[in-house]
GROMACS .gro file of C-alpha atoms in nm:
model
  332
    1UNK     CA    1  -1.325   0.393  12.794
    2UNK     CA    2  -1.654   0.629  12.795
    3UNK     CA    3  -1.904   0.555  12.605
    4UNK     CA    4  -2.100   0.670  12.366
    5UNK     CA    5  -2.498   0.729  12.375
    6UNK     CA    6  -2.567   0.795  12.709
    7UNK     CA    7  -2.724   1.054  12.988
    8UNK     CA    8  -2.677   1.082  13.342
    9UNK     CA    9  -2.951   1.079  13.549
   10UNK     CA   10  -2.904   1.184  13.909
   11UNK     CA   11  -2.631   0.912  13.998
   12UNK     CA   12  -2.765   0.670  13.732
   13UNK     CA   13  -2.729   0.685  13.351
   14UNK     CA   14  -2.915   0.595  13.103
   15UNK     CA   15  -2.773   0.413  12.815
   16UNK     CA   16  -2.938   0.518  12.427
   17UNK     CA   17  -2.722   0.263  12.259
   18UNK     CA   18  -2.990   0.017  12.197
   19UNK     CA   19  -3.349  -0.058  12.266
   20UNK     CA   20  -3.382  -0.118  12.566
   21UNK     CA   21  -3.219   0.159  12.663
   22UNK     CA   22  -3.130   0.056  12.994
   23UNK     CA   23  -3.099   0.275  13.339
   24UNK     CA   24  -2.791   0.197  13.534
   25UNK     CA   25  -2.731   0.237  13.873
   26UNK     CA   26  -2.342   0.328  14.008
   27UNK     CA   27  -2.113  -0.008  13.983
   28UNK     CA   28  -2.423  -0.213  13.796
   29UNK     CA   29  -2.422  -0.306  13.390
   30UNK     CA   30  -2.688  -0.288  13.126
   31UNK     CA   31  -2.818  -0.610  12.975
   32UNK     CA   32  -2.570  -0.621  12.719
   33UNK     CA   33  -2.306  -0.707  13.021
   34UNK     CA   34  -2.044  -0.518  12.827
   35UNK     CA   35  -2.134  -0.139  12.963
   36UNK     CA   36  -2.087  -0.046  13.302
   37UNK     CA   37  -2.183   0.265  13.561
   38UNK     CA   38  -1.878   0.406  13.696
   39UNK     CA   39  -1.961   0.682  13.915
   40UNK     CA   40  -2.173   0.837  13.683
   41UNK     CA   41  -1.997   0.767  13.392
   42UNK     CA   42  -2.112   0.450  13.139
   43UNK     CA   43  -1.830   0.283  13.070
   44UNK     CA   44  -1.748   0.033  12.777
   45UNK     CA   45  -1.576  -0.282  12.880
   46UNK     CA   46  -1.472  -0.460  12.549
   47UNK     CA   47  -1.338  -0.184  12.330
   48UNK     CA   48  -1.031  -0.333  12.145
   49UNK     CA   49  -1.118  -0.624  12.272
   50UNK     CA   50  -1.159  -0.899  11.986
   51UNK     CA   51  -1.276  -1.252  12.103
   52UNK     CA   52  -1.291  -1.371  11.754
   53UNK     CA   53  -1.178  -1.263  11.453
   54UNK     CA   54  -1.147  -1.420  11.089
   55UNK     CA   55  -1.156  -1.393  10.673
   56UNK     CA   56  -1.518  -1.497  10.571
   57UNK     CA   57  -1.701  -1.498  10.218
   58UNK     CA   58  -1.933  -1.227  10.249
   59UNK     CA   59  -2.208  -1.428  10.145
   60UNK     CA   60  -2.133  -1.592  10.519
   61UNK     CA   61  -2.327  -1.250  10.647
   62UNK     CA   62  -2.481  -1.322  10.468
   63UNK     CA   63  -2.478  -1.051  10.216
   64UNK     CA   64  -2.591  -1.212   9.824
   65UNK     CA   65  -2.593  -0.841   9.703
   66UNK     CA   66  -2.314  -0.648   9.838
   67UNK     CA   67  -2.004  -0.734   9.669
   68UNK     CA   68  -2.065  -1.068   9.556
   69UNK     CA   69  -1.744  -1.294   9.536
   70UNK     CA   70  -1.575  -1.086   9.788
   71UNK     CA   71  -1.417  -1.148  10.123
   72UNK     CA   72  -1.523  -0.979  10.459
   73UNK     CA   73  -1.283  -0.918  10.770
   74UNK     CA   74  -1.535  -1.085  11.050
   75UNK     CA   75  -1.486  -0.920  11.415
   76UNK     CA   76  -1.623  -0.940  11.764
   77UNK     CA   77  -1.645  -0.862  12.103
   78UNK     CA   78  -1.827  -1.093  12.392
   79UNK     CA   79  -2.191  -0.965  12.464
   80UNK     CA   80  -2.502  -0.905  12.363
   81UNK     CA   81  -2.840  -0.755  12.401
   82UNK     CA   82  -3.043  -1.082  12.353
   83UNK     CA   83  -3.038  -1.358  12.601
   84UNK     CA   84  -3.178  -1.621  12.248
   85UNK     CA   85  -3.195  -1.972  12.382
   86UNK     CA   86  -3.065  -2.118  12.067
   87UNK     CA   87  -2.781  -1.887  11.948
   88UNK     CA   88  -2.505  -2.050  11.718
   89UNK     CA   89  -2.234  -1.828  11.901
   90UNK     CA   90  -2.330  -1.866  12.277
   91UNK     CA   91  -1.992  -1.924  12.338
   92UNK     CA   92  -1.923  -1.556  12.326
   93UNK     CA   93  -2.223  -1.386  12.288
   94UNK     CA   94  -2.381  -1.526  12.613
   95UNK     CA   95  -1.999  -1.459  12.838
   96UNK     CA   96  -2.021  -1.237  13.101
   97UNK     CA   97  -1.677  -1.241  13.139
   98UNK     CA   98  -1.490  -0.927  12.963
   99UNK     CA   99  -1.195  -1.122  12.735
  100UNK     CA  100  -1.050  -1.093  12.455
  101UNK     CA  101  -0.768  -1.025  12.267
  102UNK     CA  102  -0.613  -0.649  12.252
  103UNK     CA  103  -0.668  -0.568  11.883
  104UNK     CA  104  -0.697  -0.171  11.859
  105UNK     CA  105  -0.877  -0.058  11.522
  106UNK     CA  106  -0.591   0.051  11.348
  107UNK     CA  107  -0.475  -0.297  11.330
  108UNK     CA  108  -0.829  -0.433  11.233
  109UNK     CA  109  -0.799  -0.198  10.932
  110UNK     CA  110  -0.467  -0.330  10.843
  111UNK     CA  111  -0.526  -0.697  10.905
  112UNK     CA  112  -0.840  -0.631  10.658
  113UNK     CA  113  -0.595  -0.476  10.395
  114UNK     CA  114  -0.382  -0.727  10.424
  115UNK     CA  115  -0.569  -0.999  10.366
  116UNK     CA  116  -0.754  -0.838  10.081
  117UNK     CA  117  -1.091  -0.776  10.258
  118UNK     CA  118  -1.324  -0.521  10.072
  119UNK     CA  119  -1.497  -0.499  10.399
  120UNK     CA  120  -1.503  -0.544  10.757
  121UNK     CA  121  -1.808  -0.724  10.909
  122UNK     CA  122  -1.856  -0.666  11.256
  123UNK     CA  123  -2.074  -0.998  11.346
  124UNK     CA  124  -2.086  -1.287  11.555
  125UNK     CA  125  -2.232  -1.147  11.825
  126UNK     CA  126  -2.434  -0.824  11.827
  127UNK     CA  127  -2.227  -0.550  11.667
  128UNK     CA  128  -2.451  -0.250  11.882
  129UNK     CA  129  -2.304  -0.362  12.166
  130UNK     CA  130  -1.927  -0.264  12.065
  131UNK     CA  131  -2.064   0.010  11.929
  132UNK     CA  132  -1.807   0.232  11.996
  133UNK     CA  133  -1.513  -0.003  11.901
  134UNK     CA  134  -1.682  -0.094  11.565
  135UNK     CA  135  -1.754   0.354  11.532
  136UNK     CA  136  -1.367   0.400  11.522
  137UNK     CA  137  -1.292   0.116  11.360
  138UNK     CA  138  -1.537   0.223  11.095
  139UNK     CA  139  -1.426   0.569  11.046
  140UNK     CA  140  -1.023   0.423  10.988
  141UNK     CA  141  -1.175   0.135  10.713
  142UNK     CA  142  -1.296   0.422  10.508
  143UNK     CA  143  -1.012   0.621  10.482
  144UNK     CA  144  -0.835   0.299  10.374
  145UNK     CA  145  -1.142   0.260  10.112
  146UNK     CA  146  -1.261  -0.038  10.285
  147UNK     CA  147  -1.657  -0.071  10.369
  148UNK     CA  148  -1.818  -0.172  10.664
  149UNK     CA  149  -2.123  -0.393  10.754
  150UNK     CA  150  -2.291  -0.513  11.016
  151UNK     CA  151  -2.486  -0.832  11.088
  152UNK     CA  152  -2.734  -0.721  11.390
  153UNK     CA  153  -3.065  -0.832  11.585
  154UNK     CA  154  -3.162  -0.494  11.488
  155UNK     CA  155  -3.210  -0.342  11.796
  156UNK     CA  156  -3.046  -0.030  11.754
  157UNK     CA  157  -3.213   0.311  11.838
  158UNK     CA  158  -3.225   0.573  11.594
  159UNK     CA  159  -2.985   0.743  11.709
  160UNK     CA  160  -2.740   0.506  11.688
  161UNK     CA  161  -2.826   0.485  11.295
  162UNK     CA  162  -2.769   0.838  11.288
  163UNK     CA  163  -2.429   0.818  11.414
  164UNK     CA  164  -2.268   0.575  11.242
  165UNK     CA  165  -2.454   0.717  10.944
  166UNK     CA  166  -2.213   0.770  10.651
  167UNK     CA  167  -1.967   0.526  10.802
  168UNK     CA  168  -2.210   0.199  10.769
  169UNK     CA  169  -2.230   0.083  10.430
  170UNK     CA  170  -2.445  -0.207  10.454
  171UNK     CA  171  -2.638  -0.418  10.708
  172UNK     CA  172  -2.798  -0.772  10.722
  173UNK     CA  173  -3.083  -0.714  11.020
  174UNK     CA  174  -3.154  -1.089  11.147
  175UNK     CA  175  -3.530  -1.184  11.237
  176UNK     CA  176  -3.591  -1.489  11.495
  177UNK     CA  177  -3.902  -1.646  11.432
  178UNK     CA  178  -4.043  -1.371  11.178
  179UNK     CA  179  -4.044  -1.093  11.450
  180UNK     CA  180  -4.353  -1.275  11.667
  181UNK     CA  181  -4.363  -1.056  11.935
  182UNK     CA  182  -4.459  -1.369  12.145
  183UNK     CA  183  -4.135  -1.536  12.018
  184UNK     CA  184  -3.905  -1.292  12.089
  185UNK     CA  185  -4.047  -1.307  12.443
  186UNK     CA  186  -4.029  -1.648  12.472
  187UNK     CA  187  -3.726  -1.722  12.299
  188UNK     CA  188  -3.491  -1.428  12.322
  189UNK     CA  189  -3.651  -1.237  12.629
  190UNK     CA  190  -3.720  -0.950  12.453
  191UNK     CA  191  -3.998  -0.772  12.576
  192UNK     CA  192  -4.023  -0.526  12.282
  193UNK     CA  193  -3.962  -0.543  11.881
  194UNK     CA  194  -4.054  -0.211  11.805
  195UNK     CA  195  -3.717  -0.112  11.768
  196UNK     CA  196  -3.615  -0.334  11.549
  197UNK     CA  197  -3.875  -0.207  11.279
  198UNK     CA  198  -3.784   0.163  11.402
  199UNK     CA  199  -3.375   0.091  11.352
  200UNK     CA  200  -3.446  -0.093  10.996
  201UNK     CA  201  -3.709   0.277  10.889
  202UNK     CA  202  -3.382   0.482  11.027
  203UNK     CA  203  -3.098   0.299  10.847
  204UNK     CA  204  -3.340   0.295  10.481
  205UNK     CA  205  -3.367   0.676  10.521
  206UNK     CA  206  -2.960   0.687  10.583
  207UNK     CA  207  -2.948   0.448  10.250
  208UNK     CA  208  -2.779   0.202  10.402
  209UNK     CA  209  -2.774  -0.090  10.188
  210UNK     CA  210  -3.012  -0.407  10.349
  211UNK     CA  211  -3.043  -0.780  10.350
  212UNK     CA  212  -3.320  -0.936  10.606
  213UNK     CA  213  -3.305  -1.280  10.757
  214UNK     CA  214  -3.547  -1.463  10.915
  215UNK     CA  215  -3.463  -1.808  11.144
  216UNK     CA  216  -3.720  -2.064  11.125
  217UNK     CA  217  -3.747  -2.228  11.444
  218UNK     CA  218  -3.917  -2.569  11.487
  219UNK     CA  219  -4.185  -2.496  11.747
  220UNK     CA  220  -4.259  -2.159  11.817
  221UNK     CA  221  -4.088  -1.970  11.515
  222UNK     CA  222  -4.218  -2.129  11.256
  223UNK     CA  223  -4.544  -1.939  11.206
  224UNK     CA  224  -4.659  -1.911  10.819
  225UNK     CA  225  -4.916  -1.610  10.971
  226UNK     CA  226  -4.616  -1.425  11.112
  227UNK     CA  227  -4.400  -1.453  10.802
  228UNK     CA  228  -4.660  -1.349  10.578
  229UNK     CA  229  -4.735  -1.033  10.815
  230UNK     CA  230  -4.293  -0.965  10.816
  231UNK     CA  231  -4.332  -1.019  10.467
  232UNK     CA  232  -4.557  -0.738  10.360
  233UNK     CA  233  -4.443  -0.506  10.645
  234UNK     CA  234  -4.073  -0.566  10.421
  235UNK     CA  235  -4.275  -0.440  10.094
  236UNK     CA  236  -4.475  -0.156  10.218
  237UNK     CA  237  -4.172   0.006  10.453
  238UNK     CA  238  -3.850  -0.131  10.287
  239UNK     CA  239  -3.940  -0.194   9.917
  240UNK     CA  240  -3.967  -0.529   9.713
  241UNK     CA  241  -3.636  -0.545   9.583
  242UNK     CA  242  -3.499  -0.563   9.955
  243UNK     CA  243  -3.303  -0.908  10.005
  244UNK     CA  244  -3.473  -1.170  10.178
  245UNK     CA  245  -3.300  -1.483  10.375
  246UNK     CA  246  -3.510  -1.793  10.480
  247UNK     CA  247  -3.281  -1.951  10.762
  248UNK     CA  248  -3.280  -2.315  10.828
  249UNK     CA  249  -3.247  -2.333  11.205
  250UNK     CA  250  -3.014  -2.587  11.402
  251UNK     CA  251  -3.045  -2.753  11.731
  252UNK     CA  252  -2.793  -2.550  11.980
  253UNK     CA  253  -2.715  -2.353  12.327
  254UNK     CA  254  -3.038  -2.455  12.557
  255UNK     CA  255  -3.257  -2.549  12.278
  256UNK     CA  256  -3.181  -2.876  12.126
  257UNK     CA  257  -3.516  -3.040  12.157
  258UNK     CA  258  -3.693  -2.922  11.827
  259UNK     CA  259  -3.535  -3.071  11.491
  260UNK     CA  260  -3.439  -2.851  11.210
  261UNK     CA  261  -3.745  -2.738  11.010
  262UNK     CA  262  -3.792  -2.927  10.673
  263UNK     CA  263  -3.679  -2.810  10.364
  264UNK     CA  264  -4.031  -2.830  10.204
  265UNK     CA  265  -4.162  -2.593  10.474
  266UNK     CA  266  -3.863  -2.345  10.374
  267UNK     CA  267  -3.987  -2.345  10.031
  268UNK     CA  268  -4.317  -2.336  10.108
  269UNK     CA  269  -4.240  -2.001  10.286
  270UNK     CA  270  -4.007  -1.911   9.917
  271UNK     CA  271  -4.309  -1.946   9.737
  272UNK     CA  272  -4.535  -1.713   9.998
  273UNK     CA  273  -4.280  -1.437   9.957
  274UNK     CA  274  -4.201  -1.438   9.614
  275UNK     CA  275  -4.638  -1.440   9.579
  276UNK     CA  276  -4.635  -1.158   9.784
  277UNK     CA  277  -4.396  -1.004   9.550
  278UNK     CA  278  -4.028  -0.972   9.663
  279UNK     CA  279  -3.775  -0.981   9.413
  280UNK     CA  280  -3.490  -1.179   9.557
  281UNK     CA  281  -3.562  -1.453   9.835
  282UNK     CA  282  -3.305  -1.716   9.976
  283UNK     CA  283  -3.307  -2.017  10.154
  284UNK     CA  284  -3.026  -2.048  10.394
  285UNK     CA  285  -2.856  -2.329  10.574
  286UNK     CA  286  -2.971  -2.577  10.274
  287UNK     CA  287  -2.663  -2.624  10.104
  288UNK     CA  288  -2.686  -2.657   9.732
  289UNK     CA  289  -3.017  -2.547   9.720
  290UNK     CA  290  -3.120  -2.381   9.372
  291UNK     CA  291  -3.247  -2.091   9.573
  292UNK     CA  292  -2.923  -2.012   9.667
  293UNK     CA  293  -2.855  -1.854   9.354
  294UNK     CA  294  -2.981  -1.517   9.288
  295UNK     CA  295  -3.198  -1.472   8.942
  296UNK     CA  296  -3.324  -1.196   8.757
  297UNK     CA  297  -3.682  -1.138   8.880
  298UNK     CA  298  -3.767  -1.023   8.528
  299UNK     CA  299  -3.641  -1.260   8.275
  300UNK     CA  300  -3.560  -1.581   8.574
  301UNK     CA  301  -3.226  -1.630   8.413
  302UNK     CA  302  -2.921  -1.700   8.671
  303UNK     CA  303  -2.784  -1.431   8.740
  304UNK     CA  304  -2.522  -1.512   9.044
  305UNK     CA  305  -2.439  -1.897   9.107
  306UNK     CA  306  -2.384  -1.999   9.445
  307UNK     CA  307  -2.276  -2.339   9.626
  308UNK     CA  308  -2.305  -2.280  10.018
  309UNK     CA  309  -2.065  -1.940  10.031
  310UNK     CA  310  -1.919  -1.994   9.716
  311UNK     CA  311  -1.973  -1.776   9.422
  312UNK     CA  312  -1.990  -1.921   9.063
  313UNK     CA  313  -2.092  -1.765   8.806
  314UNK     CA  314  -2.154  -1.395   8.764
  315UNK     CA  315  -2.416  -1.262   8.480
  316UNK     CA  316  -2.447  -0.940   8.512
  317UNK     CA  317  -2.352  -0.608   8.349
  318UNK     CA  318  -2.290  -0.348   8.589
  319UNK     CA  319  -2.595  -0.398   8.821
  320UNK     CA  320  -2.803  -0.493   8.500
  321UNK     CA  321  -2.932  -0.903   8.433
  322UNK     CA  322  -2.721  -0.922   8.121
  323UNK     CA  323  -3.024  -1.143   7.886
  324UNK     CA  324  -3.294  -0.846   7.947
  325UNK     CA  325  -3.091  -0.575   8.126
  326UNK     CA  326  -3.339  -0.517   8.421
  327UNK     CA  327  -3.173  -0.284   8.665
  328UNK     CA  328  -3.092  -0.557   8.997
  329UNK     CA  329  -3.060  -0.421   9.326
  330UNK     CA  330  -2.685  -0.511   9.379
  331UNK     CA  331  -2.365  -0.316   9.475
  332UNK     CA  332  -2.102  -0.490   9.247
   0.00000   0.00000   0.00000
């Protein structure tokens, strides 16, 4: 299928997709290893093609303030635009083989409805990617008065904002290492973050909803003078009441040598942020955790009780704390 975002140069073409808007030559792929140069014409080799698909708590995203409580159709293709040397899903994101099963969007739509699903996440790899697949898919879940989200790196260009603009509903952008631009190099091989800050400016100004994560990662992404600097970049450009995750990271793929960073450090970081002055901050992958709940950043009462992606409790009228009635940045 053709795809999307793209402009021929001479025999080349030049994908605008993501940010690294990659040059193609005839018969060679981008990065991603999912979009291909067929005489002169960028192809996209995993539309319809689902290599994983499944019903997930929406606070899996995760997403604490977008439809708390309710479930999420999860899908992806293989592929992505990162080459991280410790990503969870390396399985399929780091493939170059094209598989998958056949899975056209109609029937994502009515395997969402189906099952319930308020939304459909398009997540376990890199949804920018399958950008095309996920645009169709999209534009069907909202006629059906389903919403979509994605759960992306970020590294989107503007224009790809723009054109899934209106279809989008809500997004959870994942940071590695608090966006150190020496990280990324090291650890994902990403030369350039700039368009992750530039994608995250574009999708605010569409008023598409966001949650941030950050993955803490024992020995190179686990600088307190990088989080503090993605902390108040968040404030000044996104607002304080923008969602923040603290990620626990894991041993896994071809980085297993660094242990998980300790919980103390995690709140350590908890405490920086909320300092700082952002309203609702998370620690993630520290099950149980009292920060997993959400609380009203005027009053501190519990507002939404969580255990791991379970949700409890829910104190809130409307999108107001129901004790002092401050306004919560929430879509119930």
């Amino acid at each position: 299928m053709e795809a999307m975002l793209y402009e021929r140069v001479d025999s080349a073409v030049k994908c605008n997709l993501c940010g690294w808007r990659c040059t193609i030559q005839p018969g060679k792929k981008g990065i991603c290893g999912v979009r291909e140069n067929r005489g002169g014409v960028l192809h996209t080799l995993v539309y319809g093609k689902a290599i994983s698909y499944a019903v997930d708590p929406i606070e899996k995203k995760p997403l604490y303030h977008f439809h708390p409580g309710s479930t999420a159709f999860s899908i992806a293709t293989v592929g992505c635009n990162f080459k991280c040397i410790f990503c969870d899903n390396w399985s399929i994101s780091q493939d170059r083989g094209i598989k998958g099963e056949d899975l056209p969007p109609e029937d994502v739509v009515s395997m969402a409805k189906n099952a319930g699903c308020q939304s459909i996440s398009y997540t376990y790899t890199e949804p920018t990617i399958f950008f095309e697949y996920a645009y169709d898919t999209a534009r069907i879940a909202h006629r059906e008065g389903i919403h979509n989200t994605f759960v992306t790196n970020g590294y989107m260009t503007p224009e790809a904002v723009d054109t899934i603009d209106g279809y989008l509903d809500a997004a959870t952008v994942d940071f590695k290492g608090s966006g150190d631009p020496e990280f990324y190099r090291s650890f994902c091989k990403v030369t350039n973050t700039e368009p992750i800050y530039q994608s995250l400016l574009e999708m605010k100004q569409k008023k598409i909803f966001i949650e941030i994560t950050n993955l803490i990662v024992t020995g190179g992404g686990d600088s307190k003078e990088a989080f503090l600097k993605l902390v108040r970049w968040i404030i000044d450009n996104l607002g304080d009441d923008i969602p923040l995750h603290i990620l626990r990271f894991f041993p896994s793929y071809l980085y297993t040598s660094s242990p998980p960073p300790p919980v103390s450090f995690l709140e350590e970081l908890w405490k920086i942020s909320k300092s700082e002055g952002l309203k609702y901050v998370y620690l993630g992958n520290v099950p149980g955790h009292k920060y997993e709940n959400t609380y009203c950043p005027r009053c501190n009462s519990l507002l939404i009780e969580r255990l791991g992606f379970e949700v409890g409790s829910i104190r809130l009228k409307g999108r107001r704390c129901a004790f002092c009635n401050e306004e919560i940045n929430v879509i119930i």
